[in-house]
GROMACS .gro file of C-alpha atoms in nm:
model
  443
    1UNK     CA    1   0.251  -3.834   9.330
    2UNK     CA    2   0.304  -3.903   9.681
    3UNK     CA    3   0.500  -3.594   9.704
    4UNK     CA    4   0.227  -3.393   9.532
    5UNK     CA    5  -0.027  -3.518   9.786
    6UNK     CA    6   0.144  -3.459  10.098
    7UNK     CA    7   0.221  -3.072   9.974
    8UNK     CA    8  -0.149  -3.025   9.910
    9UNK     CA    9  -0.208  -3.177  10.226
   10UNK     CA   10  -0.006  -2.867  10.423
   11UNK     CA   11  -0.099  -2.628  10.198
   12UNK     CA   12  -0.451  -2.669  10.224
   13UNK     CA   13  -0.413  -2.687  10.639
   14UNK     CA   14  -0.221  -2.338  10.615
   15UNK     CA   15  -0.542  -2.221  10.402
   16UNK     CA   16  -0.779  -2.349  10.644
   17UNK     CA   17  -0.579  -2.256  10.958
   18UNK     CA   18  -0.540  -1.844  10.829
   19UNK     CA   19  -0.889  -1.864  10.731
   20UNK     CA   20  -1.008  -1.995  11.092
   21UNK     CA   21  -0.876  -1.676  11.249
   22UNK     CA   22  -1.085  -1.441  11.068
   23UNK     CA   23  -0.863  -1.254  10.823
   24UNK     CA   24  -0.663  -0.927  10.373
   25UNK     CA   25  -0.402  -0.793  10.171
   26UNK     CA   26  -0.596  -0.627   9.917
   27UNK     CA   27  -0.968  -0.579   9.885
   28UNK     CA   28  -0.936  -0.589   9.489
   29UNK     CA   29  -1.303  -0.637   9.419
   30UNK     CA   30  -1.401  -0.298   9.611
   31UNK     CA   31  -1.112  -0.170   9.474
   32UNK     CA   32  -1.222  -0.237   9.086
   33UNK     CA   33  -1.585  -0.229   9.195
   34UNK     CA   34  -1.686   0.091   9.433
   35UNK     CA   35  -1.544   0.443   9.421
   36UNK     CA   36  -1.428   0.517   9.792
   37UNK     CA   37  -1.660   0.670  10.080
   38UNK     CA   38  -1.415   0.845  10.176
   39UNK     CA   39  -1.111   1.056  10.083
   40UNK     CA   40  -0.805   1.318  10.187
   41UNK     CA   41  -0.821   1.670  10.174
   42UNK     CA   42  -0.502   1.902  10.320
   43UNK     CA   43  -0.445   1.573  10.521
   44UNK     CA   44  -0.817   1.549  10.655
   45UNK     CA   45  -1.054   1.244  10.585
   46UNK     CA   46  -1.369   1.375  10.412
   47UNK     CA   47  -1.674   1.262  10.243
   48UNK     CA   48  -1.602   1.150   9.868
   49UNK     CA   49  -1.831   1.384   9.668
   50UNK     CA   50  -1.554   1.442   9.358
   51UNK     CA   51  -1.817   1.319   9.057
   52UNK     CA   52  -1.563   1.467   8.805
   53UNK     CA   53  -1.417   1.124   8.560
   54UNK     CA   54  -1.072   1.015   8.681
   55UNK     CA   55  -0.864   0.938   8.356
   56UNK     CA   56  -0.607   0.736   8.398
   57UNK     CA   57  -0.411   0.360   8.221
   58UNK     CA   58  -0.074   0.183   8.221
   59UNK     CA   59   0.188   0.073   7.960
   60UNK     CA   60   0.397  -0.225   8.025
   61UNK     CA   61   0.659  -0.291   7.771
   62UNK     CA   62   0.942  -0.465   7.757
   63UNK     CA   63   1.213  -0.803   7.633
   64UNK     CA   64   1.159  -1.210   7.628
   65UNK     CA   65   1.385  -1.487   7.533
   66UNK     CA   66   1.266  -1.826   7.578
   67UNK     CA   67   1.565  -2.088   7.597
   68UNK     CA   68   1.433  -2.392   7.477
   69UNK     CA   69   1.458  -2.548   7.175
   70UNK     CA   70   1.196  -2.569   6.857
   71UNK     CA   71   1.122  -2.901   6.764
   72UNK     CA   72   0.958  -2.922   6.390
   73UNK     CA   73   0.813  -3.275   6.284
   74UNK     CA   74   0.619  -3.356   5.923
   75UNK     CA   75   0.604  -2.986   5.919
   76UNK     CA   76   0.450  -2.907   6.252
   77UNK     CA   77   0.621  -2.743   6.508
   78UNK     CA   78   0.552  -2.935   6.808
   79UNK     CA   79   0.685  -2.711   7.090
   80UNK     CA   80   0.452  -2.425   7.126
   81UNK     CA   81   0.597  -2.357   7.494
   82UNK     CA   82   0.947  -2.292   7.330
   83UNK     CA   83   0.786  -1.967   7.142
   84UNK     CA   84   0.649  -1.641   7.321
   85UNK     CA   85   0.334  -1.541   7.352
   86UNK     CA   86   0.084  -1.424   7.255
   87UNK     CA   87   0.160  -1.488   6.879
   88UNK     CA   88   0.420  -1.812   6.927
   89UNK     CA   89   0.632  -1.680   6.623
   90UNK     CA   90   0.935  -1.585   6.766
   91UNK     CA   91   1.148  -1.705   7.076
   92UNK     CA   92   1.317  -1.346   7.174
   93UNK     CA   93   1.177  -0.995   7.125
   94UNK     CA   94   1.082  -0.655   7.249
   95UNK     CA   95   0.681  -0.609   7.318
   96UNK     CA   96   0.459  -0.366   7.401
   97UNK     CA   97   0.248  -0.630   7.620
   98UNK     CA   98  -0.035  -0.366   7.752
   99UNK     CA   99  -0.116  -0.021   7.701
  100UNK     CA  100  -0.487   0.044   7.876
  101UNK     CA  101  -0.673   0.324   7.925
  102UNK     CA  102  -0.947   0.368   8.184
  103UNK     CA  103  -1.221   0.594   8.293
  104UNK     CA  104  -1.384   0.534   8.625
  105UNK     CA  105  -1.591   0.788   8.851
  106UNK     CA  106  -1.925   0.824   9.043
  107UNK     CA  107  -2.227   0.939   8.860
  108UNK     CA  108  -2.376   1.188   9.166
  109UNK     CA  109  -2.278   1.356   9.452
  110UNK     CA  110  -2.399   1.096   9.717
  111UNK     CA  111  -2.173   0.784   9.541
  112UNK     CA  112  -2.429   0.555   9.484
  113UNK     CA  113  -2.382   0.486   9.104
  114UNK     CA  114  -2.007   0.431   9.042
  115UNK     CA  115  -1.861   0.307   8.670
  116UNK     CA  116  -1.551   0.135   8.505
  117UNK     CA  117  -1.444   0.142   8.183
  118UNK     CA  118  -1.100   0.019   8.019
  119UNK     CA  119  -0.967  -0.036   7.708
  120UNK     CA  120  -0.673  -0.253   7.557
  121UNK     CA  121  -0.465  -0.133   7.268
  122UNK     CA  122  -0.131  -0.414   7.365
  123UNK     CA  123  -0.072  -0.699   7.218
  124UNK     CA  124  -0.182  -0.969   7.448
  125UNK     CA  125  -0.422  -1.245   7.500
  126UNK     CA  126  -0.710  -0.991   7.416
  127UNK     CA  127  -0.627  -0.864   7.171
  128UNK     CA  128  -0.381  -1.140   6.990
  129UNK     CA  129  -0.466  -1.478   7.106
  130UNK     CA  130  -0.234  -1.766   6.975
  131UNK     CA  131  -0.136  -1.477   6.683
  132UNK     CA  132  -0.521  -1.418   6.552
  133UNK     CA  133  -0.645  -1.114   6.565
  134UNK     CA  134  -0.935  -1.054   6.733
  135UNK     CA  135  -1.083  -0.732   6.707
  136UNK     CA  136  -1.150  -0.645   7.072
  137UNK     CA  137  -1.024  -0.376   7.257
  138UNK     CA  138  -1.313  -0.347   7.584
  139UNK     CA  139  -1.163  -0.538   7.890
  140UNK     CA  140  -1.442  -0.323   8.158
  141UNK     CA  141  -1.769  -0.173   8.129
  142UNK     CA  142  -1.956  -0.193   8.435
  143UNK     CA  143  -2.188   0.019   8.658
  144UNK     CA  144  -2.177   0.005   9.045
  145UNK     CA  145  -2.543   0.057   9.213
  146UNK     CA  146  -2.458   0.130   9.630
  147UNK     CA  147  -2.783   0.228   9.724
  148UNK     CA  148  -2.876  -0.033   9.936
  149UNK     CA  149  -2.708  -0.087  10.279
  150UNK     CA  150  -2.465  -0.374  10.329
  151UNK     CA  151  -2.450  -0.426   9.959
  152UNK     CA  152  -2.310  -0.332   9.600
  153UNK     CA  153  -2.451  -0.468   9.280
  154UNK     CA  154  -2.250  -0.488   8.999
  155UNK     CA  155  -2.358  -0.514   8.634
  156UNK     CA  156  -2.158  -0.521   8.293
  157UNK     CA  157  -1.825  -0.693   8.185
  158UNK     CA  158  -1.554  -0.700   8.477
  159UNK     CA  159  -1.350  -0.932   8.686
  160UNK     CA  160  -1.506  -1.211   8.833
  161UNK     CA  161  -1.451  -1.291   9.183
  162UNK     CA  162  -1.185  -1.599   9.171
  163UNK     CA  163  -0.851  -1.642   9.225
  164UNK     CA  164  -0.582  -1.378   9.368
  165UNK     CA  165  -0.359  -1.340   9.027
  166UNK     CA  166  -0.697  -1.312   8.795
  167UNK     CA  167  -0.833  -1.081   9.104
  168UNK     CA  168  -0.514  -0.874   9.112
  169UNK     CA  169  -0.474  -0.562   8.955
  170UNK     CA  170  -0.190  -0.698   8.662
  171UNK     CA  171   0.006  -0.362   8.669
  172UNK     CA  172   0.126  -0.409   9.055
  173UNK     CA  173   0.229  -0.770   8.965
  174UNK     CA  174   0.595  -0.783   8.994
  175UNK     CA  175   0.620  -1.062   8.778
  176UNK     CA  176   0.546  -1.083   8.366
  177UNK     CA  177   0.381  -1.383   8.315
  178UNK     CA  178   0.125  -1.570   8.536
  179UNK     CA  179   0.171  -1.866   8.722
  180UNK     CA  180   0.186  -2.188   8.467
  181UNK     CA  181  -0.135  -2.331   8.681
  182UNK     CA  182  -0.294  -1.994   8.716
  183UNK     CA  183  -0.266  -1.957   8.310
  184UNK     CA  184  -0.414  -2.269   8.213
  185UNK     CA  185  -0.651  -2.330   8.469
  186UNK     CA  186  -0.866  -1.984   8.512
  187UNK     CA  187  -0.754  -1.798   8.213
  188UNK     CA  188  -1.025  -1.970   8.022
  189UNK     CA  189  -0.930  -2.015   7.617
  190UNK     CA  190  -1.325  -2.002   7.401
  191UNK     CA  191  -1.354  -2.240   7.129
  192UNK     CA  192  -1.614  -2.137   6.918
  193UNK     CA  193  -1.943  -2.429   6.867
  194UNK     CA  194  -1.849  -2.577   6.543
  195UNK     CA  195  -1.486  -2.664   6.709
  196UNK     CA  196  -1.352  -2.978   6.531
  197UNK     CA  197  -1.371  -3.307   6.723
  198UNK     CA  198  -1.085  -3.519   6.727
  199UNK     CA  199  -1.197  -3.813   6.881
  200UNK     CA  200  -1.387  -3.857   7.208
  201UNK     CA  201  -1.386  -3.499   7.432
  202UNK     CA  202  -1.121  -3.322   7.251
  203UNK     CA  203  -1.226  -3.050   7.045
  204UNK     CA  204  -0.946  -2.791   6.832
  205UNK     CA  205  -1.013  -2.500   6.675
  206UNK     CA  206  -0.858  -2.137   6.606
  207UNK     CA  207  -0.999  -1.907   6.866
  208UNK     CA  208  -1.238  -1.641   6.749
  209UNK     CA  209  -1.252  -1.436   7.077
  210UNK     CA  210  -1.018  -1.314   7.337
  211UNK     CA  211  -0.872  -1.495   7.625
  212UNK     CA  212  -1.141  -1.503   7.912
  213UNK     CA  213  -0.901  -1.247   8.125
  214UNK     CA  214  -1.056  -1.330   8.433
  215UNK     CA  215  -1.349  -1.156   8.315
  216UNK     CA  216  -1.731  -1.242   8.248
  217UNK     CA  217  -2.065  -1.023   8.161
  218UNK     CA  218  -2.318  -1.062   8.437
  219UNK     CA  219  -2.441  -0.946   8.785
  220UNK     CA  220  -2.232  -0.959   9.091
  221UNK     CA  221  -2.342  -0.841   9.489
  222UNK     CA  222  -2.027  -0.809   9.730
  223UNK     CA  223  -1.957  -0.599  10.005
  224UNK     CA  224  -1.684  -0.544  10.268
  225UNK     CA  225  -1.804  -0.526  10.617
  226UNK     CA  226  -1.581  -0.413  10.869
  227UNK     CA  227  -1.634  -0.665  11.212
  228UNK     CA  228  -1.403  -0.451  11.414
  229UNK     CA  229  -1.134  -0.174  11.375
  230UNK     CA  230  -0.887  -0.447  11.235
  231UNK     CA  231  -1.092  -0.729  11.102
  232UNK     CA  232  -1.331  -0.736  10.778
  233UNK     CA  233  -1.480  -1.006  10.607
  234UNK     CA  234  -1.565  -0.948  10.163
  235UNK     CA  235  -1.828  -1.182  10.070
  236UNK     CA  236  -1.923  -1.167   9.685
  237UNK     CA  237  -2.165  -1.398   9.414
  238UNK     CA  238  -2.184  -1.369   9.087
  239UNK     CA  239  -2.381  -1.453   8.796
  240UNK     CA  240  -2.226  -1.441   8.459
  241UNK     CA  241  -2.318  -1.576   8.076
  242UNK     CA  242  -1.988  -1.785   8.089
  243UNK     CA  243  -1.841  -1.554   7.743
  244UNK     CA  244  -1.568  -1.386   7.896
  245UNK     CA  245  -1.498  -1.077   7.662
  246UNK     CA  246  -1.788  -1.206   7.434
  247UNK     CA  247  -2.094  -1.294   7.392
  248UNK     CA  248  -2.062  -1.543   7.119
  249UNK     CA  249  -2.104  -1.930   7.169
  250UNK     CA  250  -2.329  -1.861   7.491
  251UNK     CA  251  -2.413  -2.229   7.623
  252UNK     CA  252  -2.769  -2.085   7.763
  253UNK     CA  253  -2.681  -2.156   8.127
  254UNK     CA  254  -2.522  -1.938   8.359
  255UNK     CA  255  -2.190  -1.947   8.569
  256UNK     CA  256  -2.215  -1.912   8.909
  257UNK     CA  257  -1.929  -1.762   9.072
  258UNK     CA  258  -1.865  -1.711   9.495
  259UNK     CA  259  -1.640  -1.572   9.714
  260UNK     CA  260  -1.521  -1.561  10.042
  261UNK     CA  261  -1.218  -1.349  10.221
  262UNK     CA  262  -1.152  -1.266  10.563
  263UNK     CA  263  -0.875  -0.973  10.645
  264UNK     CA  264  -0.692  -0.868  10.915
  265UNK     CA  265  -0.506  -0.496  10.963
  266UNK     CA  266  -0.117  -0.516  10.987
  267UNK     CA  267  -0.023  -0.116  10.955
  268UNK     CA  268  -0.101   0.132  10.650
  269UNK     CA  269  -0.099   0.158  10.298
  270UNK     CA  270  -0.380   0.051  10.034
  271UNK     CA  271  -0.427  -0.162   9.730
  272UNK     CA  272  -0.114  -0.392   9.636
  273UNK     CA  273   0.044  -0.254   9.946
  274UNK     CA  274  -0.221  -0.262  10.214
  275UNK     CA  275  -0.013  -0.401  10.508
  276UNK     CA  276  -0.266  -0.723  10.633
  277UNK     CA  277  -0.289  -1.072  10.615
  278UNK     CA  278  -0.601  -1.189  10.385
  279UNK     CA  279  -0.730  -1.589  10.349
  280UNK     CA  280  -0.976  -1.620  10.057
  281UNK     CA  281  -1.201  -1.955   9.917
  282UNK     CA  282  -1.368  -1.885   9.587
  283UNK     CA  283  -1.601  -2.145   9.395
  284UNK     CA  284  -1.686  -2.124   9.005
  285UNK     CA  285  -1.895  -2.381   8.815
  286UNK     CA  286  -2.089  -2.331   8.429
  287UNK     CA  287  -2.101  -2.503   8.155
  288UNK     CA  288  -1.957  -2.464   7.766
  289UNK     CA  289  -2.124  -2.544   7.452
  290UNK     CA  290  -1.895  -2.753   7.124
  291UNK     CA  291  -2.110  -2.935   6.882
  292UNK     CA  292  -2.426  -2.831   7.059
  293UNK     CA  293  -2.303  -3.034   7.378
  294UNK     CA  294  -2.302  -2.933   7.710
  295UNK     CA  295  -2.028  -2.945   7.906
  296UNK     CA  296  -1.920  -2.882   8.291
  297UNK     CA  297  -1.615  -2.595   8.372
  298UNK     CA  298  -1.586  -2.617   8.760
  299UNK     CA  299  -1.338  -2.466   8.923
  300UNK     CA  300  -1.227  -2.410   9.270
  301UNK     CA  301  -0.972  -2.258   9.507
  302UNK     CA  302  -0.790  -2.156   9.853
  303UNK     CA  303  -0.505  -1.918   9.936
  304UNK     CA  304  -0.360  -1.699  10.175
  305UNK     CA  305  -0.170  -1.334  10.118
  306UNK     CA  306   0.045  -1.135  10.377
  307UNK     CA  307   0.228  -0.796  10.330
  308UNK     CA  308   0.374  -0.605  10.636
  309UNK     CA  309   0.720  -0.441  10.682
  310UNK     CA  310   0.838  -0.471  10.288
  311UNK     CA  311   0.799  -0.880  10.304
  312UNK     CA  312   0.512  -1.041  10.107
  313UNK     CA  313   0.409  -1.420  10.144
  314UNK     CA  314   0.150  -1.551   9.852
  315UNK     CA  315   0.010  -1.951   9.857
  316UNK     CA  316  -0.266  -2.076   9.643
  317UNK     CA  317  -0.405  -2.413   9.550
  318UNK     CA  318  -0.652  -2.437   9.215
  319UNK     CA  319  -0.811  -2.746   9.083
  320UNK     CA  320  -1.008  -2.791   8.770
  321UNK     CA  321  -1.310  -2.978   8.667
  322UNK     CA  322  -1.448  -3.078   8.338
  323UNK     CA  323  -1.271  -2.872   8.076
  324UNK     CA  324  -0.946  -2.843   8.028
  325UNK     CA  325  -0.705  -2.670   7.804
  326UNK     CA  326  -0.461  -2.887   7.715
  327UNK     CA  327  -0.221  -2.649   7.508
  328UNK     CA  328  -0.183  -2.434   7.111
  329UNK     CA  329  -0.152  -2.713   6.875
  330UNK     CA  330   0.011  -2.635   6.498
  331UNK     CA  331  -0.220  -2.707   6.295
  332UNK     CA  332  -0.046  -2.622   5.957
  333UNK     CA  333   0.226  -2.897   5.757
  334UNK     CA  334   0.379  -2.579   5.611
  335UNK     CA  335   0.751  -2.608   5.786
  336UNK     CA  336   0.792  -2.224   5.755
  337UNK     CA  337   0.423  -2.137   5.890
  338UNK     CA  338   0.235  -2.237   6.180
  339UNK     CA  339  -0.144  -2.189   6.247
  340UNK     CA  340  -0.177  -2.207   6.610
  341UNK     CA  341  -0.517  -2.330   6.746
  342UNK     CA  342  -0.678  -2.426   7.115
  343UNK     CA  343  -0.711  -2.763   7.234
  344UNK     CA  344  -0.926  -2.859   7.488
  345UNK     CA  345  -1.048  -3.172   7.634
  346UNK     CA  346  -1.435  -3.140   7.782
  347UNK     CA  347  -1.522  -3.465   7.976
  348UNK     CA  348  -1.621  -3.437   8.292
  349UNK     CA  349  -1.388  -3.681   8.396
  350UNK     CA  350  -1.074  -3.439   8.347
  351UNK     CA  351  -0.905  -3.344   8.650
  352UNK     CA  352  -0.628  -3.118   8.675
  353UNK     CA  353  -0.487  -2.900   9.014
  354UNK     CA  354  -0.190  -2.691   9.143
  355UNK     CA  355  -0.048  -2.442   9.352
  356UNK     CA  356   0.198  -2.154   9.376
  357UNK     CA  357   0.409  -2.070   9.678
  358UNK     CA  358   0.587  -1.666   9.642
  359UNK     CA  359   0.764  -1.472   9.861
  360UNK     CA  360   0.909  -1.102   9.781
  361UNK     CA  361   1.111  -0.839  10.003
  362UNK     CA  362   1.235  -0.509   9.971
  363UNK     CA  363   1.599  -0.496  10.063
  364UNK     CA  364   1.610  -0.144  10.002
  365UNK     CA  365   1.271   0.015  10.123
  366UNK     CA  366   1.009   0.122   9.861
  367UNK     CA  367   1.273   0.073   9.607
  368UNK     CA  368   1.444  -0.276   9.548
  369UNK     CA  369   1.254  -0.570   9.614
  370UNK     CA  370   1.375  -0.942   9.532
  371UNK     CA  371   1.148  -1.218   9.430
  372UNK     CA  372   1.092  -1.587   9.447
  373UNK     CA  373   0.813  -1.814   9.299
  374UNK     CA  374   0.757  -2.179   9.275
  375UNK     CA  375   0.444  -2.274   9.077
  376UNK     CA  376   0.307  -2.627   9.030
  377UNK     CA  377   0.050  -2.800   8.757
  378UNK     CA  378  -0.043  -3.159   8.724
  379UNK     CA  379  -0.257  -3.145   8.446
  380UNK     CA  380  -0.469  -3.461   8.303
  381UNK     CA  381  -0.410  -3.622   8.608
  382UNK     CA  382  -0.686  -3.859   8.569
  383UNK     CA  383  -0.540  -4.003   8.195
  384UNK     CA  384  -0.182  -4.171   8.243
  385UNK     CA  385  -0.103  -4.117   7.893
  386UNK     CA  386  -0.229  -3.712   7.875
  387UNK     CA  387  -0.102  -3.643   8.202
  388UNK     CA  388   0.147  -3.341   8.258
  389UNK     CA  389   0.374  -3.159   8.541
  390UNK     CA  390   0.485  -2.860   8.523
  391UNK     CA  391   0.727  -2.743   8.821
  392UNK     CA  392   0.798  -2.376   8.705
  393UNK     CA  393   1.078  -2.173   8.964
  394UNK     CA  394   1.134  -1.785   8.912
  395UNK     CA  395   1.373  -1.552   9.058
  396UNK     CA  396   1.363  -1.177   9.013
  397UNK     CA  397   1.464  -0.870   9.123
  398UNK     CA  398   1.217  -0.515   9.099
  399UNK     CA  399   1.374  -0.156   9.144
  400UNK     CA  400   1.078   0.086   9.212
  401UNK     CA  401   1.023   0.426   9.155
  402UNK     CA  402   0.704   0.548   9.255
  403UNK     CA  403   0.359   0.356   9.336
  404UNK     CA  404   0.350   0.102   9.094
  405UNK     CA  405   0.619   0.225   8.826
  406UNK     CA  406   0.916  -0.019   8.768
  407UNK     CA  407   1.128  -0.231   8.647
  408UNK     CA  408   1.114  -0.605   8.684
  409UNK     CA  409   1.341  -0.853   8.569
  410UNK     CA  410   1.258  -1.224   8.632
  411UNK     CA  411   1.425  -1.536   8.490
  412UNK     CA  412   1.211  -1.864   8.512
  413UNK     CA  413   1.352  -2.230   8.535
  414UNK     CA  414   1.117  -2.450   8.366
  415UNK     CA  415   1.019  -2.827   8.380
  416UNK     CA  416   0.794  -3.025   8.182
  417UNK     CA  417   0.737  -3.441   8.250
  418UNK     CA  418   0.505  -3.667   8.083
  419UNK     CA  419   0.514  -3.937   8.335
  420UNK     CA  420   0.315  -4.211   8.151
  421UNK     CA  421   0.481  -4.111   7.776
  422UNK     CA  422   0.776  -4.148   7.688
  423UNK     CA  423   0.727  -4.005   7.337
  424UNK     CA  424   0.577  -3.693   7.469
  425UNK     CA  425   0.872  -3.693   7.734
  426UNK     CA  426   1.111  -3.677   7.438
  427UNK     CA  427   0.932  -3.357   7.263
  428UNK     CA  428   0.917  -3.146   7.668
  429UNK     CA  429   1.226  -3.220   7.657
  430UNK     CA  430   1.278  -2.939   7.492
  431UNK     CA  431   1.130  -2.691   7.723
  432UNK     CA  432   1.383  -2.407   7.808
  433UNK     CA  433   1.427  -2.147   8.090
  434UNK     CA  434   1.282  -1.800   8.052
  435UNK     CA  435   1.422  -1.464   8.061
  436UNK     CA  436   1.187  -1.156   8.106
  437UNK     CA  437   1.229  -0.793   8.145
  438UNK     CA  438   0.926  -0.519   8.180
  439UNK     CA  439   0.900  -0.191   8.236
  440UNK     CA  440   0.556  -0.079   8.402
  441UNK     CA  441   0.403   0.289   8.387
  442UNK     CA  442   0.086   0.379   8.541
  443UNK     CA  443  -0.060   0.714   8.443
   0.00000   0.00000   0.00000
């Protein structure tokens, strides 16, 4: 633990050191948010006054096979993190992970009423959570108003402002699978009111509704304002009904989300490959209903991002407040059927943090690109006999065609400790490395 402490210690001076000098790599909630002001014609800059829909979506397909081993006891398989998700049925297979198609576009000439809309038809945490269907297919639906100066107000379902991976636009990602402490700490899991209570905070139940996908419905104001030719500063607060992709199980209190990033110019290029340096802070804190109790989700965070000449630097730290997910849980005896359900503990005692450190450079410019990430959870830190680490390394290697479109291939070394249980010990003992391939084509 001593360890752990002393890297949180320099991480967090890095954070607060970038953010002192007034810093951006990519500004993903204008991006997402705000149709741009302005735009090239026969290589002139020009007034945007296009109000014609832009159609456009990405596929990202591809293989997975999980190493571990499947440990099966009275009938219940107790090693959901040895099976692939979304569905934890199988430990190797092809997927068709997303396919989404968007629509986004000003409604007049002068660009004060932009829109999003996008739509999931892959089989992923949206659509498939933990193998049950849900029914949903609407990630976006929001409406831009940029009528008044110095600000945009948002209004619908869309990102929330929070951490860089949930932030990031997941088709430029050139990894498949999110960091272990960025998956269980902000991509919020919904258990629906009349969970079942096992004892004390934890509640289990099948989930009725999508992941939260980094999204909420509510009303955000952010804007970008530039301090000098190299410097802006994105400030953004949001209020949100704490549903993610639904509006079912609403606690009747609002999350509050904030935001604050700071960027400073290295060169060209825009979106995932804006050359800059960018230090962010962002702040989230509502509250969850089970059994018709309250209970706190707080959540917090502090990173830094550079880009510039083909090398890419990425460091975040998350903690977690109140609830936590603590895992799928089989909830079927049946030895040739699972039933995979949420767990999640709710006291506002829980306390669980992390970090990732990544770095990524193009050997061959704008076309191969190696990759290395080390990603960090201590969840349950505050209950000696619930308490989990997860030290997660991946190496990779991307070949690039054009923009976005690629290939990735990634292979993950993965390790799981229960250091206060030695029974769990014996079943993460059968955690396994990670091999993942995906093809991404943006449209």
């Amino acid at each position: 633990m001593k360890t752990l402490k002393t890297n949180k210690l320099v991480i967090s001076l890095a954070t607060i050191s970038v953010l002192s000098i007034g810093l951006h790599a990519a500004d993903w909630l204008s991006i997402a948010g705000t149709e741009p002001s302005m735009i090239k014609v026969d290589g002139k800059k020009v007034k945007n006054t296009n109000n014609k829909p832009r159609f456009w979506g990405f596929l990202q397909v591809g293989y997975q096979q999980d190493y571990g081993d499947i440990l099966i006891k009275s009938g219940v398989n107790k090693t959901p993190f040895a099976m692939l998700t979304p569905d934890l049925n199988s430990q190797s297979g092809f997927e068709v992970n997303r396919a989404r198609l968007a629509v986004r576009g000003m409604m007049d000439k002068a660009n004060t009423l932009n829109y999003f809309f996008m739509t999931e038809f892959g089989e992923d945490g949206i659509t498939a959570p933990a193998g049950h269907t849900t029914g949903n297919h609407l990630t976006d639906a929001s409406i831009t108003y940029r009528g008044i100066p110095h600000l945009n107000v948002r209004m619908g379902q869309f990102k929330y402002p929070g951490s860089e991976e949930g932030l990031r636009a997941v088709f430029a990602s050139e990894y498949r699978n999110f960091t272990k402490v960025t998956n269980e700490l902000t991509l919020e899991r919904f258990l629906p009111n009349n969970a079942t209570n096992l004892g004390g905070d934890k509640y289990q139940a099948a989930p009725t509704q999508s992941v939260g996908a980094f999204r909420d419905r509510g009303v955000e104001l952010f804007n970008t304002e530039h301090i000098s030719k190299k410097v802006s500063v994105t400030v953004a607060g949001m209020a949100g009904s704490g549903t993610g992709l639904s509006s079912s199980n609403a606690s009747g209190d609002l999350t509050y989300y904030g935001y604050l990033a700071s960027e400073y110019s290295l060169g060209k290029g825009k979106g995932y490959f804006t050359q800059a340096l960018k230090g962010f802070v962002w702040y989230q804190s509502g509250k969850r209903k089970l059994n018709n109790t309250k209970y706190d989700r707080i959540r917090y965070g502090a990173g830094v991002d550079y880009f510039h000449n083909g090398l890419r630097l990425d460091a975040e730290y998350i903690k977690a407040k109140g609830m936590i997910y603590n895992g799928a849980k089989d909830a079927d005896a049946d030895p040739y059927n699972e039933d995979w359900q949420y767990q999640i503990l709710a006291g506002k005692n829980n306390v669980s943090d992390g970090y990732y450190i990544n770095a990524q450079y193009y050997v061959i410019p704008k076309k191969v690109e190696l990759l290395a990430r080390y990603d960090y959870l201590d969840r349950l830190s505050n209950d000696a006999g619930l308490e989990r680490e997860f030290k997660t390394t991946t190496l990779g290697l991307s070949y690039h065609f054009k923009g976005p479109n690629r290939i990735d291939f990634n292979y993950a070394f993965r390790d799981a400790t229960a250091p206060g249980n030695a029974a769990a010990q014996k079943v993460l003992d059968n955690t396994g490395n990670l091999l993942s391939i995906q093809g991404t084509l943006k449209f």
